């Protein structure tokens, strides 16, 4: 590949990464030429070329990737996924947590954190009135919440 071709290809990959980040609602691109060169991953494009203009219609990145495995982190820290507070979870993280850990019910916090209902059961020290101004539910006592029989 000539220097000129390499430069043109780099611009295409970087532009693709930026547009991909926008399409996925990411804060920053996760695909660029520098990362592609060092990751061992491959990027396939579907493109058209007319004259000297190349138009990328789409692409897919494939390859092996080392992922941070939540199960290992949770085991090492001796905690459960429901005992954590999640800061601004992505739209993809919430269904992931539901699918893999059964976490679904939560009360949105004004500071963008998500505390699943299980948080208050797994962290008894935080089951009293917390910084969110919300009274935590105590399900260990069926008469909690002021009801009496």
PDB file of C-alpha atoms in Angstrom:
ATOM      1  CA  UNK A   1       0.000   0.000   0.000  1.00  0.00           C
ATOM      2  CA  UNK A   2       1.392   3.391  -0.900  1.00  0.00           C
ATOM      3  CA  UNK A   3       1.626   6.192   1.676  1.00  0.00           C
ATOM      4  CA  UNK A   4      -1.180   7.957  -0.153  1.00  0.00           C
ATOM      5  CA  UNK A   5      -3.409   4.855  -0.067  1.00  0.00           C
ATOM      6  CA  UNK A   6      -2.580   4.277   3.604  1.00  0.00           C
ATOM      7  CA  UNK A   7      -3.500   7.863   4.444  1.00  0.00           C
ATOM      8  CA  UNK A   8      -6.792   7.588   2.533  1.00  0.00           C
ATOM      9  CA  UNK A   9      -7.609   4.269   4.218  1.00  0.00           C
ATOM     10  CA  UNK A  10      -6.839   5.738   7.662  1.00  0.00           C
ATOM     11  CA  UNK A  11      -9.271   8.580   6.998  1.00  0.00           C
ATOM     12  CA  UNK A  12     -11.977   6.113   5.950  1.00  0.00           C
ATOM     13  CA  UNK A  13     -11.493   3.941   9.055  1.00  0.00           C
ATOM     14  CA  UNK A  14     -11.487   6.950  11.402  1.00  0.00           C
ATOM     15  CA  UNK A  15     -14.610   8.425   9.763  1.00  0.00           C
ATOM     16  CA  UNK A  16     -16.311   5.029   9.973  1.00  0.00           C
ATOM     17  CA  UNK A  17     -15.427   4.804  13.689  1.00  0.00           C
ATOM     18  CA  UNK A  18     -16.874   8.258  14.392  1.00  0.00           C
ATOM     19  CA  UNK A  19     -20.121   7.499  12.560  1.00  0.00           C
ATOM     20  CA  UNK A  20     -20.371   4.116  14.241  1.00  0.00           C
ATOM     21  CA  UNK A  21     -20.007   5.782  17.658  1.00  0.00           C
ATOM     22  CA  UNK A  22     -22.825   8.202  16.810  1.00  0.00           C
ATOM     23  CA  UNK A  23     -25.045   5.335  15.599  1.00  0.00           C
ATOM     24  CA  UNK A  24     -24.415   3.418  18.856  1.00  0.00           C
ATOM     25  CA  UNK A  25     -24.787   6.525  21.056  1.00  0.00           C
ATOM     26  CA  UNK A  26     -21.222   6.132  22.358  1.00  0.00           C
ATOM     27  CA  UNK A  27     -19.329   9.071  23.842  1.00  0.00           C
ATOM     28  CA  UNK A  28     -16.254   8.380  21.713  1.00  0.00           C
ATOM     29  CA  UNK A  29     -15.302   6.142  18.806  1.00  0.00           C
ATOM     30  CA  UNK A  30     -14.089   2.660  19.667  1.00  0.00           C
ATOM     31  CA  UNK A  31     -12.772   2.038  16.163  1.00  0.00           C
ATOM     32  CA  UNK A  32      -9.887   3.999  14.697  1.00  0.00           C
ATOM     33  CA  UNK A  33      -6.835   3.131  12.646  1.00  0.00           C
ATOM     34  CA  UNK A  34      -4.443   3.116  15.625  1.00  0.00           C
ATOM     35  CA  UNK A  35      -6.625   0.687  17.633  1.00  0.00           C
ATOM     36  CA  UNK A  36      -7.225  -1.452  14.564  1.00  0.00           C
ATOM     37  CA  UNK A  37      -3.480  -1.835  13.924  1.00  0.00           C
ATOM     38  CA  UNK A  38      -2.769  -3.034  17.475  1.00  0.00           C
ATOM     39  CA  UNK A  39      -5.904  -5.041  18.313  1.00  0.00           C
ATOM     40  CA  UNK A  40      -5.544  -8.020  15.997  1.00  0.00           C
ATOM     41  CA  UNK A  41      -9.088  -7.350  14.837  1.00  0.00           C
ATOM     42  CA  UNK A  42     -10.197  -7.047  11.241  1.00  0.00           C
ATOM     43  CA  UNK A  43     -12.559  -4.542   9.684  1.00  0.00           C
ATOM     44  CA  UNK A  44     -14.635  -5.411   6.633  1.00  0.00           C
ATOM     45  CA  UNK A  45     -16.317  -2.705   4.590  1.00  0.00           C
ATOM     46  CA  UNK A  46     -19.020  -2.739   2.005  1.00  0.00           C
ATOM     47  CA  UNK A  47     -18.256   0.229  -0.202  1.00  0.00           C
ATOM     48  CA  UNK A  48     -18.824   1.660  -3.637  1.00  0.00           C
ATOM     49  CA  UNK A  49     -16.303   3.567  -5.664  1.00  0.00           C
ATOM     50  CA  UNK A  50     -17.076   5.988  -8.466  1.00  0.00           C
ATOM     51  CA  UNK A  51     -14.229   7.857 -10.000  1.00  0.00           C
ATOM     52  CA  UNK A  52     -11.922   8.837  -7.166  1.00  0.00           C
ATOM     53  CA  UNK A  53     -14.652   8.778  -4.489  1.00  0.00           C
ATOM     54  CA  UNK A  54     -15.178   5.845  -2.133  1.00  0.00           C
ATOM     55  CA  UNK A  55     -18.457   5.640  -0.222  1.00  0.00           C
ATOM     56  CA  UNK A  56     -18.638   3.233   2.723  1.00  0.00           C
ATOM     57  CA  UNK A  57     -22.088   1.688   3.019  1.00  0.00           C
ATOM     58  CA  UNK A  58     -21.375  -0.323   6.148  1.00  0.00           C
ATOM     59  CA  UNK A  59     -18.807  -2.346   7.992  1.00  0.00           C
ATOM     60  CA  UNK A  60     -18.205  -4.940  10.646  1.00  0.00           C
ATOM     61  CA  UNK A  61     -15.261  -5.458  12.977  1.00  0.00           C
ATOM     62  CA  UNK A  62     -14.363  -9.025  13.901  1.00  0.00           C
ATOM     63  CA  UNK A  63     -11.686 -10.775  15.911  1.00  0.00           C
ATOM     64  CA  UNK A  64     -10.812 -11.997  19.357  1.00  0.00           C
ATOM     65  CA  UNK A  65     -11.093  -9.536  22.175  1.00  0.00           C
ATOM     66  CA  UNK A  66     -10.203  -9.730  25.845  1.00  0.00           C
ATOM     67  CA  UNK A  67     -13.268  -8.743  27.817  1.00  0.00           C
ATOM     68  CA  UNK A  68     -13.509  -7.798  31.468  1.00  0.00           C
ATOM     69  CA  UNK A  69     -15.671 -10.578  32.829  1.00  0.00           C
ATOM     70  CA  UNK A  70     -18.215  -9.419  35.386  1.00  0.00           C
ATOM     71  CA  UNK A  71     -18.604 -12.857  36.964  1.00  0.00           C
ATOM     72  CA  UNK A  72     -14.927 -12.963  37.888  1.00  0.00           C
ATOM     73  CA  UNK A  73     -15.009  -9.410  39.274  1.00  0.00           C
ATOM     74  CA  UNK A  74     -18.109 -10.158  41.333  1.00  0.00           C
ATOM     75  CA  UNK A  75     -16.572 -13.357  42.695  1.00  0.00           C
ATOM     76  CA  UNK A  76     -13.242 -11.676  43.478  1.00  0.00           C
ATOM     77  CA  UNK A  77     -15.000  -8.834  45.291  1.00  0.00           C
ATOM     78  CA  UNK A  78     -17.457 -11.247  46.955  1.00  0.00           C
ATOM     79  CA  UNK A  79     -20.442  -9.151  45.910  1.00  0.00           C
ATOM     80  CA  UNK A  80     -23.599  -9.579  43.866  1.00  0.00           C
ATOM     81  CA  UNK A  81     -24.518  -7.516  40.800  1.00  0.00           C
ATOM     82  CA  UNK A  82     -27.603  -6.217  42.616  1.00  0.00           C
ATOM     83  CA  UNK A  83     -25.519  -4.761  45.435  1.00  0.00           C
ATOM     84  CA  UNK A  84     -23.826  -2.250  43.112  1.00  0.00           C
ATOM     85  CA  UNK A  85     -24.865   1.245  42.088  1.00  0.00           C
ATOM     86  CA  UNK A  86     -24.585   1.863  38.335  1.00  0.00           C
ATOM     87  CA  UNK A  87     -23.584   5.345  37.163  1.00  0.00           C
ATOM     88  CA  UNK A  88     -25.467   6.301  34.000  1.00  0.00           C
ATOM     89  CA  UNK A  89     -25.946   2.758  32.686  1.00  0.00           C
ATOM     90  CA  UNK A  90     -26.119   2.504  28.915  1.00  0.00           C
ATOM     91  CA  UNK A  91     -29.313   1.385  27.184  1.00  0.00           C
ATOM     92  CA  UNK A  92     -27.560  -1.935  26.511  1.00  0.00           C
ATOM     93  CA  UNK A  93     -26.426  -2.510  30.104  1.00  0.00           C
ATOM     94  CA  UNK A  94     -29.902  -2.550  31.652  1.00  0.00           C
ATOM     95  CA  UNK A  95     -31.194  -5.459  29.506  1.00  0.00           C
ATOM     96  CA  UNK A  96     -27.851  -7.246  30.056  1.00  0.00           C
ATOM     97  CA  UNK A  97     -28.248  -6.986  33.830  1.00  0.00           C
ATOM     98  CA  UNK A  98     -31.831  -8.221  33.592  1.00  0.00           C
ATOM     99  CA  UNK A  99     -30.932 -11.160  31.333  1.00  0.00           C
ATOM    100  CA  UNK A 100     -27.854 -12.328  33.273  1.00  0.00           C
ATOM    101  CA  UNK A 101     -28.598 -11.285  36.861  1.00  0.00           C
ATOM    102  CA  UNK A 102     -32.395 -10.932  37.003  1.00  0.00           C
ATOM    103  CA  UNK A 103     -32.118  -7.221  37.827  1.00  0.00           C
ATOM    104  CA  UNK A 104     -35.085  -5.251  36.566  1.00  0.00           C
ATOM    105  CA  UNK A 105     -36.936  -3.192  39.155  1.00  0.00           C
ATOM    106  CA  UNK A 106     -35.342   0.092  40.212  1.00  0.00           C
ATOM    107  CA  UNK A 107     -36.195   3.623  41.166  1.00  0.00           C
ATOM    108  CA  UNK A 108     -34.392   6.195  38.991  1.00  0.00           C
ATOM    109  CA  UNK A 109     -32.215   8.537  41.038  1.00  0.00           C
ATOM    110  CA  UNK A 110     -31.901  12.266  40.328  1.00  0.00           C
ATOM    111  CA  UNK A 111     -28.107  11.875  40.008  1.00  0.00           C
ATOM    112  CA  UNK A 112     -28.406   9.363  37.076  1.00  0.00           C
ATOM    113  CA  UNK A 113     -27.411   6.385  39.216  1.00  0.00           C
ATOM    114  CA  UNK A 114     -29.468   3.219  39.093  1.00  0.00           C
ATOM    115  CA  UNK A 115     -29.974   1.308  42.327  1.00  0.00           C
ATOM    116  CA  UNK A 116     -31.941  -1.866  41.757  1.00  0.00           C
ATOM    117  CA  UNK A 117     -34.461  -2.767  44.443  1.00  0.00           C
ATOM    118  CA  UNK A 118     -32.184  -5.635  45.502  1.00  0.00           C
ATOM    119  CA  UNK A 119     -29.506  -3.064  46.435  1.00  0.00           C
ATOM    120  CA  UNK A 120     -31.361  -2.215  49.647  1.00  0.00           C
ATOM    121  CA  UNK A 121     -31.743  -5.869  50.601  1.00  0.00           C
ATOM    122  CA  UNK A 122     -28.117  -6.715  49.886  1.00  0.00           C
ATOM    123  CA  UNK A 123     -26.750  -3.570  51.587  1.00  0.00           C
ATOM    124  CA  UNK A 124     -28.636  -3.351  54.898  1.00  0.00           C
ATOM    125  CA  UNK A 125     -26.469  -0.433  56.064  1.00  0.00           C
ATOM    126  CA  UNK A 126     -27.981   1.626  53.225  1.00  0.00           C
ATOM    127  CA  UNK A 127     -31.575   0.590  53.794  1.00  0.00           C
ATOM    128  CA  UNK A 128     -32.341   3.692  55.826  1.00  0.00           C
ATOM    129  CA  UNK A 129     -33.126   7.032  54.254  1.00  0.00           C
ATOM    130  CA  UNK A 130     -30.262   7.661  51.812  1.00  0.00           C
ATOM    131  CA  UNK A 131     -28.939  10.531  49.754  1.00  0.00           C
ATOM    132  CA  UNK A 132     -31.677  10.103  47.157  1.00  0.00           C
ATOM    133  CA  UNK A 133     -34.344  11.279  49.600  1.00  0.00           C
ATOM    134  CA  UNK A 134     -36.183   7.977  49.042  1.00  0.00           C
ATOM    135  CA  UNK A 135     -37.230   5.752  51.888  1.00  0.00           C
ATOM    136  CA  UNK A 136     -35.935   2.271  51.204  1.00  0.00           C
ATOM    137  CA  UNK A 137     -38.395  -0.588  51.416  1.00  0.00           C
ATOM    138  CA  UNK A 138     -37.778  -3.175  54.126  1.00  0.00           C
ATOM    139  CA  UNK A 139     -39.442  -6.413  53.066  1.00  0.00           C
ATOM    140  CA  UNK A 140     -38.081  -8.397  56.019  1.00  0.00           C
ATOM    141  CA  UNK A 141     -40.929  -7.030  58.167  1.00  0.00           C
ATOM    142  CA  UNK A 142     -44.356  -7.432  56.545  1.00  0.00           C
ATOM    143  CA  UNK A 143     -45.698  -4.623  58.756  1.00  0.00           C
ATOM    144  CA  UNK A 144     -43.016  -2.130  57.666  1.00  0.00           C
ATOM    145  CA  UNK A 145     -44.245   1.090  56.151  1.00  0.00           C
ATOM    146  CA  UNK A 146     -46.662   2.030  58.920  1.00  0.00           C
ATOM    147  CA  UNK A 147     -49.283  -0.623  58.240  1.00  0.00           C
ATOM    148  CA  UNK A 148     -50.634  -2.480  61.206  1.00  0.00           C
ATOM    149  CA  UNK A 149     -53.159  -5.249  61.701  1.00  0.00           C
TER     150      UNK A 149
END
